[in-house]
PDB file of C-alpha atoms in Angstrom:
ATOM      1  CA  UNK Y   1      78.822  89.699  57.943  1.00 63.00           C
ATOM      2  CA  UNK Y   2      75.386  88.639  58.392  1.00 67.00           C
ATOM      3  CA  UNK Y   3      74.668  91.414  60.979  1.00 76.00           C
ATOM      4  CA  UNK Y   4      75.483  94.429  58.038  1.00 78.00           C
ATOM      5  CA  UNK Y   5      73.454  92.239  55.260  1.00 80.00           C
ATOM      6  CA  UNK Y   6      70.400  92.574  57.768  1.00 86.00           C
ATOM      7  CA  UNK Y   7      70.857  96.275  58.258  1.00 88.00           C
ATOM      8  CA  UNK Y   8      71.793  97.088  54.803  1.00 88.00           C
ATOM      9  CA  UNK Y   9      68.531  95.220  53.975  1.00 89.00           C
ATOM     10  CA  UNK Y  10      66.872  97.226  56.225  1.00 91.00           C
ATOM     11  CA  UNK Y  11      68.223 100.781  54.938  1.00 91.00           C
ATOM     12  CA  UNK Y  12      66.984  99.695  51.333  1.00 91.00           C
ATOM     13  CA  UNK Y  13      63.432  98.530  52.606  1.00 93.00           C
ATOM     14  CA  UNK Y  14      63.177 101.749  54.596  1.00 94.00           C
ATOM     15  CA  UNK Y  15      64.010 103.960  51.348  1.00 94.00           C
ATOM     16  CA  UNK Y  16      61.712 102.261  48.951  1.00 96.00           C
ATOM     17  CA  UNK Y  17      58.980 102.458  52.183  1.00 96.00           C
ATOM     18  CA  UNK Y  18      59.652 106.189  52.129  1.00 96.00           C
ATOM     19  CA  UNK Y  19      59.182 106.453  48.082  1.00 97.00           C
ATOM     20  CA  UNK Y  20      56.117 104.533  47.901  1.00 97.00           C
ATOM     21  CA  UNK Y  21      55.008 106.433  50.643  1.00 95.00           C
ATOM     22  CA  UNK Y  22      55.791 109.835  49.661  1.00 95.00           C
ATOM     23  CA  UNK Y  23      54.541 109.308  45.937  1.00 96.00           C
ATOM     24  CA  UNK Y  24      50.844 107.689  47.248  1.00 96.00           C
ATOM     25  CA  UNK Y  25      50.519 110.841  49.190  1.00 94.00           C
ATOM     26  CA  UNK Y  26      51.385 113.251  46.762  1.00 95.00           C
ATOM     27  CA  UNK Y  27      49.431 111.515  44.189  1.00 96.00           C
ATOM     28  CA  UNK Y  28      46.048 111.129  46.363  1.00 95.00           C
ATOM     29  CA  UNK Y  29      46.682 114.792  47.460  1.00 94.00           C
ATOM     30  CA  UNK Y  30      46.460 115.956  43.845  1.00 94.00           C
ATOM     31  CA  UNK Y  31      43.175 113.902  43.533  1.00 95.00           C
ATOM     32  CA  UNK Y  32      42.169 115.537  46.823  1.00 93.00           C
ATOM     33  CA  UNK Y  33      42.145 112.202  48.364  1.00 91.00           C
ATOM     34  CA  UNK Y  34      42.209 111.144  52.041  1.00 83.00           C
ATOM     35  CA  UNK Y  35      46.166 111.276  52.762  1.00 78.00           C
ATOM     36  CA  UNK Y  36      46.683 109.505  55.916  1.00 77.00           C
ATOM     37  CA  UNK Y  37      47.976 106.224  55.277  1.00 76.00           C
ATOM     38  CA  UNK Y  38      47.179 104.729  59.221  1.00 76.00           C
ATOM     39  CA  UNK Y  39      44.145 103.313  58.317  1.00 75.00           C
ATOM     40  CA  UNK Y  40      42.189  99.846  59.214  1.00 80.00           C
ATOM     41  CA  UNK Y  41      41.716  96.754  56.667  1.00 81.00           C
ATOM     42  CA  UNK Y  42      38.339  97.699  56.372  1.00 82.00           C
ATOM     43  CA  UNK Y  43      39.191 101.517  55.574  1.00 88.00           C
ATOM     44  CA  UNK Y  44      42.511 100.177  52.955  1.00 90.00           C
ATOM     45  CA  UNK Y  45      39.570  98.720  51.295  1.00 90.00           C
ATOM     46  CA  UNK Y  46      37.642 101.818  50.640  1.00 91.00           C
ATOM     47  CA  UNK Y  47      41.049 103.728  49.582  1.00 92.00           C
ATOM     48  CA  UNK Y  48      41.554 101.043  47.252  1.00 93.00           C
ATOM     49  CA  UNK Y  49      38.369 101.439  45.415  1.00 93.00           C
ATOM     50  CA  UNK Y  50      38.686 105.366  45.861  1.00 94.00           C
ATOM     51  CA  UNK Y  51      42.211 104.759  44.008  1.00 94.00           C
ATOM     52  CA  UNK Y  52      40.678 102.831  41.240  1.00 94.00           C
ATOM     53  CA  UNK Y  53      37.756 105.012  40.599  1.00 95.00           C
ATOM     54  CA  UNK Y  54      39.961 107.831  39.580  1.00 95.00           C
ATOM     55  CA  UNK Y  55      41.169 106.405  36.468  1.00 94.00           C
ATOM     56  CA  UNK Y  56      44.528 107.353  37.086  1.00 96.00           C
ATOM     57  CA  UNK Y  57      47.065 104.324  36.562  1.00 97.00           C
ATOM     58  CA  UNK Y  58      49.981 106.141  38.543  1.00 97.00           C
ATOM     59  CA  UNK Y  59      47.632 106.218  41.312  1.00 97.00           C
ATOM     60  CA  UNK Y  60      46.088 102.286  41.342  1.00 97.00           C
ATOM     61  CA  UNK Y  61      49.400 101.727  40.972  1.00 97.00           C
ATOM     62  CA  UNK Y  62      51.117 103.390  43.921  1.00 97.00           C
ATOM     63  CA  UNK Y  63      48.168 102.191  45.591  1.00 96.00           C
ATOM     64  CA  UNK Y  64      48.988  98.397  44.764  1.00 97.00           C
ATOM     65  CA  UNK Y  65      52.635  98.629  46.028  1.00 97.00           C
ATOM     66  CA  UNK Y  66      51.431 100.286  48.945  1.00 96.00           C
ATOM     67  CA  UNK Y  67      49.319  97.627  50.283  1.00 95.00           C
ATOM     68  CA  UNK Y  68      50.906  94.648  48.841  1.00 96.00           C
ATOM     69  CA  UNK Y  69      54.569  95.530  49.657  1.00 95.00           C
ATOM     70  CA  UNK Y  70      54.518  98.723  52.584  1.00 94.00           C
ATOM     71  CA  UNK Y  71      50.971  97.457  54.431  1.00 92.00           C
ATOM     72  CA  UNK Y  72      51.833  93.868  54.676  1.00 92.00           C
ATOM     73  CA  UNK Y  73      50.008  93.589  57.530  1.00 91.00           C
ATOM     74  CA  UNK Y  74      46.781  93.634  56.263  1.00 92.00           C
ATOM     75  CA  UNK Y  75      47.494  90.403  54.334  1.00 92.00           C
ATOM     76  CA  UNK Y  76      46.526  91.663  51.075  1.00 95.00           C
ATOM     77  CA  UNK Y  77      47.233  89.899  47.636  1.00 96.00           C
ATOM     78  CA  UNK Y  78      46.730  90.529  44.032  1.00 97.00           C
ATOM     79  CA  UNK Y  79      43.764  88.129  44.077  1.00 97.00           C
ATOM     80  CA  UNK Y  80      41.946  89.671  47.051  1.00 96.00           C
ATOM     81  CA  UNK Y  81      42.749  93.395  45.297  1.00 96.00           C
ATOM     82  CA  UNK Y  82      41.588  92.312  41.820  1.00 97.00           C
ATOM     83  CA  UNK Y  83      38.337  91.281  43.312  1.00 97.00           C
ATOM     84  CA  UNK Y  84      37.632  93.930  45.802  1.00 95.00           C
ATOM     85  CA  UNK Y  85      38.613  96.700  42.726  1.00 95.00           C
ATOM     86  CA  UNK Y  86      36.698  94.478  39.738  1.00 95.00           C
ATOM     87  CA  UNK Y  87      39.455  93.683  37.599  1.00 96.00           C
ATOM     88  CA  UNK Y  88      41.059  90.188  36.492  1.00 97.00           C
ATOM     89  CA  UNK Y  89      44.531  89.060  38.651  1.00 97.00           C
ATOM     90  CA  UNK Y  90      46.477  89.828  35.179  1.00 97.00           C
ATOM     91  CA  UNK Y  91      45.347  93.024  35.167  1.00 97.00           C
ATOM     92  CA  UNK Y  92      46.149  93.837  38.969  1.00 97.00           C
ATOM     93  CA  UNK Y  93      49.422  92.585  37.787  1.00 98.00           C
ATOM     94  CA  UNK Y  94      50.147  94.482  34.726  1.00 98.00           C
ATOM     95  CA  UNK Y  95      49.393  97.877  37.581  1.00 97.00           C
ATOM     96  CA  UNK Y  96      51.826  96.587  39.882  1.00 97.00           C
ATOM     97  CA  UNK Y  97      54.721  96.218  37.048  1.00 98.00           C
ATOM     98  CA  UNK Y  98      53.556 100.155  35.791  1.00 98.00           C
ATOM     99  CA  UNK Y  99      54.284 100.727  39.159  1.00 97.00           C
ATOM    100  CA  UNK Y 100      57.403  98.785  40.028  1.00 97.00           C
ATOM    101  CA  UNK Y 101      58.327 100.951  36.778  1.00 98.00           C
ATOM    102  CA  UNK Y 102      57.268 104.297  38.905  1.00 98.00           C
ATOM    103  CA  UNK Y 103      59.375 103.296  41.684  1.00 97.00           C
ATOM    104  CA  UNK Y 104      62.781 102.099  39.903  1.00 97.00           C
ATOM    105  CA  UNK Y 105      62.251 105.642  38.322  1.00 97.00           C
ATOM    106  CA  UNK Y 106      61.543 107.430  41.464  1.00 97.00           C
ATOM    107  CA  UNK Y 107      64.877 105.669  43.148  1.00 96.00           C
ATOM    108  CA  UNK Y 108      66.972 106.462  39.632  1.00 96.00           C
ATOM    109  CA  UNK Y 109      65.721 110.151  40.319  1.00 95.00           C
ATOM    110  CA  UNK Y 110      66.493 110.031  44.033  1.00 94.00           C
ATOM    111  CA  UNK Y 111      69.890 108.539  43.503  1.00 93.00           C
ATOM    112  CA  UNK Y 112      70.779 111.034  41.507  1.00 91.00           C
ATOM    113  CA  UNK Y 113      70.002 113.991  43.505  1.00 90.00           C
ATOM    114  CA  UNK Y 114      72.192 112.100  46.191  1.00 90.00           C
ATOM    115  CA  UNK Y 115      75.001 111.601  43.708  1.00 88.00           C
ATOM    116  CA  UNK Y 116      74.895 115.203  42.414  1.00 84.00           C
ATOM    117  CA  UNK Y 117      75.281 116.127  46.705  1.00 85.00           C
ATOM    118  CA  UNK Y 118      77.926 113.847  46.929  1.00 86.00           C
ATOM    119  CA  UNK Y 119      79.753 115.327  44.322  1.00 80.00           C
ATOM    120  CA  UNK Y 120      79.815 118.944  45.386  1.00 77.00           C
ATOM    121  CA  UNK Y 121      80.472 118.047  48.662  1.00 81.00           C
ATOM    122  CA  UNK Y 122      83.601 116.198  47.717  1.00 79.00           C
ATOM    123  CA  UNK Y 123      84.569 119.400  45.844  1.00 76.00           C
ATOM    124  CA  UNK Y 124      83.970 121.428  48.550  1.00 73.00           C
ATOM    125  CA  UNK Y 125      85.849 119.065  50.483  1.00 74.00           C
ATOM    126  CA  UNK Y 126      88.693 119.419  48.305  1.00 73.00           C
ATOM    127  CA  UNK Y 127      89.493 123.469  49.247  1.00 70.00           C
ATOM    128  CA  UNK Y 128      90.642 124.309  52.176  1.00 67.00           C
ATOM    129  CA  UNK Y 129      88.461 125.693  54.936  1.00 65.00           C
ATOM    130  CA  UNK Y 130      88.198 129.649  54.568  1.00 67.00           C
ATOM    131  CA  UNK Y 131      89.621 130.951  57.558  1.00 66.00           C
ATOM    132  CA  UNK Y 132      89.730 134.569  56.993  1.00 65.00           C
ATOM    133  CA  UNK Y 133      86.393 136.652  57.059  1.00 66.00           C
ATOM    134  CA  UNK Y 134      84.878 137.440  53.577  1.00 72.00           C
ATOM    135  CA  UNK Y 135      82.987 141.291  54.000  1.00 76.00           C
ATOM    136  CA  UNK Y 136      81.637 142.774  51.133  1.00 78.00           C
ATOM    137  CA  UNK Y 137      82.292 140.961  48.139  1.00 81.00           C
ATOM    138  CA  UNK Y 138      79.371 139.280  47.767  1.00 81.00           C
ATOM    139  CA  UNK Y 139      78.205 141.194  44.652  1.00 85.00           C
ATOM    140  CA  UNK Y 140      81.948 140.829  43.566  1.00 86.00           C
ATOM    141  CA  UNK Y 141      81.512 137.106  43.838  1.00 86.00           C
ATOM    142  CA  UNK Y 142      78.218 137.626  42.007  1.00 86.00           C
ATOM    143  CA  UNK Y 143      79.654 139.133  38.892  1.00 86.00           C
ATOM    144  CA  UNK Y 144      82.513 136.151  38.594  1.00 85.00           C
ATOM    145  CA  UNK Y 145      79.723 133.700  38.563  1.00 84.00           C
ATOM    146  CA  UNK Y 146      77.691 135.372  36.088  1.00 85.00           C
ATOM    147  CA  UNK Y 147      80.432 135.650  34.447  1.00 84.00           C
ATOM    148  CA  UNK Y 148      81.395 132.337  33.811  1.00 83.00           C
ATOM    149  CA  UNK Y 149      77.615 131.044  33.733  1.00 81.00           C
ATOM    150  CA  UNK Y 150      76.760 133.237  30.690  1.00 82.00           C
ATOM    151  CA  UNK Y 151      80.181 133.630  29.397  1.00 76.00           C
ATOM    152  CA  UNK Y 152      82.746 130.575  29.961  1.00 69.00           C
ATOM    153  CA  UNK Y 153      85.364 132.803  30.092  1.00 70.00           C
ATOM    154  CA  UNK Y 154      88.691 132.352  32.025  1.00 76.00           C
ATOM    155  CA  UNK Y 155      88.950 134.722  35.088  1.00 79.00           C
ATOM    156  CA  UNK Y 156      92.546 136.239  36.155  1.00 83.00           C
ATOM    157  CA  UNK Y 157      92.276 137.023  39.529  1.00 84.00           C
ATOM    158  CA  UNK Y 158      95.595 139.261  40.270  1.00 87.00           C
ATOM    159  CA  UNK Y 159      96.918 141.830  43.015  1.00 87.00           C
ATOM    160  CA  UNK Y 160      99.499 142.100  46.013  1.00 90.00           C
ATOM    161  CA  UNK Y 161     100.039 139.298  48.398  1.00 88.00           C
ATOM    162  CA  UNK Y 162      97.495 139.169  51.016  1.00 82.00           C
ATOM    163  CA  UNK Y 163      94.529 141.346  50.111  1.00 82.00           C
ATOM    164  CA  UNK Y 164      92.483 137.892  49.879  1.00 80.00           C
ATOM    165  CA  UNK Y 165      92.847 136.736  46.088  1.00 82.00           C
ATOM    166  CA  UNK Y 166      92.594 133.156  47.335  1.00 80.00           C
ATOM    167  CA  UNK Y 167      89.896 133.453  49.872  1.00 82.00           C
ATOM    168  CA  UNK Y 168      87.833 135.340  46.728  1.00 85.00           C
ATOM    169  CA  UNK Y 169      88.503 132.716  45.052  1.00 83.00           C
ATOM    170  CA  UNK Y 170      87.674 129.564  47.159  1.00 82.00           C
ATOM    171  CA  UNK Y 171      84.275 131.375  47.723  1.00 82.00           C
ATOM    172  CA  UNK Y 172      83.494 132.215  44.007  1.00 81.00           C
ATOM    173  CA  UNK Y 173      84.007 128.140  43.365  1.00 81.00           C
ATOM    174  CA  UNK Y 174      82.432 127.673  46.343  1.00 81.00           C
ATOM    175  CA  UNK Y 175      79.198 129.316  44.683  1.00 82.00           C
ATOM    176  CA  UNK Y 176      79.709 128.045  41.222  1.00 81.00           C
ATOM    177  CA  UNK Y 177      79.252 124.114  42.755  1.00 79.00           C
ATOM    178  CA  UNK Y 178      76.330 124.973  45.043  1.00 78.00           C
ATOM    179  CA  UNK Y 179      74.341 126.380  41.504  1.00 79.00           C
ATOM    180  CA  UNK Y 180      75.926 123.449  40.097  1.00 75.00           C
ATOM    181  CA  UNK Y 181      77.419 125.495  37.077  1.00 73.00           C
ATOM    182  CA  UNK Y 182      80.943 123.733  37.445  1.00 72.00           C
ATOM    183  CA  UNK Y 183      81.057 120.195  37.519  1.00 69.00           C
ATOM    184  CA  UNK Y 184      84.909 119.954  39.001  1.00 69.00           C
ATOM    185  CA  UNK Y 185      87.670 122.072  40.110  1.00 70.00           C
ATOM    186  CA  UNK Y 186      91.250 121.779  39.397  1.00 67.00           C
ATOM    187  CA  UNK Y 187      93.047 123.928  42.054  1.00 65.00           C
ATOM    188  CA  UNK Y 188      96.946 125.072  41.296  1.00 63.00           C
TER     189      UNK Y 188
END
């Protein structure tokens, strides 16, 4: 429907607004540059030439998506940034594809992280909840992990019916997907 286009639009706009975002800062923070990004069009035009005067590329460019893409506002273009910054349109250009090539790498590295969160989550999911309290076996729990981090070996958990084998368990598995040493669980 034309409603969840326009909002799934907008969820994709927001996220690359929050990369582009995120990276300018962090980038004019190394360079111990101003960071707040609420500024006027006359004060976009003296970041812009503080961007460029560093030399750095990953900054001009983060710079250029910034105000041509996140800042429309201000009604900048690649012809009225080439000549504030001194440089020919091609050249503005060939920055804004190095950093269109920042951001698709950003979002690959972001997407990622959220896949590797979806994934132990839906392992997580796939135990059942731990209903019985788990005192003192932390260390326990510990040395399995270690175990099978360093090692690979097989574990045989073993003992009479209802001192917590399973519990132990679930919570050793538990661990091994949150320090993403185990990639899936087969449960029998």
């Amino acid at each position: 429907t034309p409603a969840s286009d326009l909002k799934e639009l907008y969820i994709i706009q927001s996220i690359i607004t929050d990369v582009i975002v995120s990276q300018l800062s962090q980038i004019r923070l190394r360079f111990q540059l101003q960071t707040n990004l609420t500024e006027s069009y006359a004060n976009s035009h003296q970041s812009l030439i503080r961007d460029t005067q560093t030399e750095s590329n990953d900054l001009l460019s983060w710079s250029l998506l910034y105000y041509l893409y996140v800042q429309v506002d201000l009604g900048f273009t690649i012809e009225s940034i080439s000549d504030l910054i001194g440089v020919t349109s091609r050249t503005t250009r060939r920055y804004r594809n190095y950093g269109v090539d920042l951001l698709t790498h950003a979002l690959w590295q972001l997407e990622n992280v959220q896949r590797e969160l979806y994934h132990q989550e839906s392992i997580c999911t796939q135990l059942k909840p731990i209903t019985e309290p788990f005192i003192g076996r932390d260390e326990s729990v510990g040395q399995v992990v270690d175990i099978v981090n360093n090692e690979g070996k097989l574990i045989h958990i073993y003992g009479e019916q209802g001192i917590g084998k399973t519990a132990f368990v679930k919570h050793c598995v538990l661990r091994l997907v949150e320090t993403n040493i185990v990639d899936d669980v087969v449960w029998i």
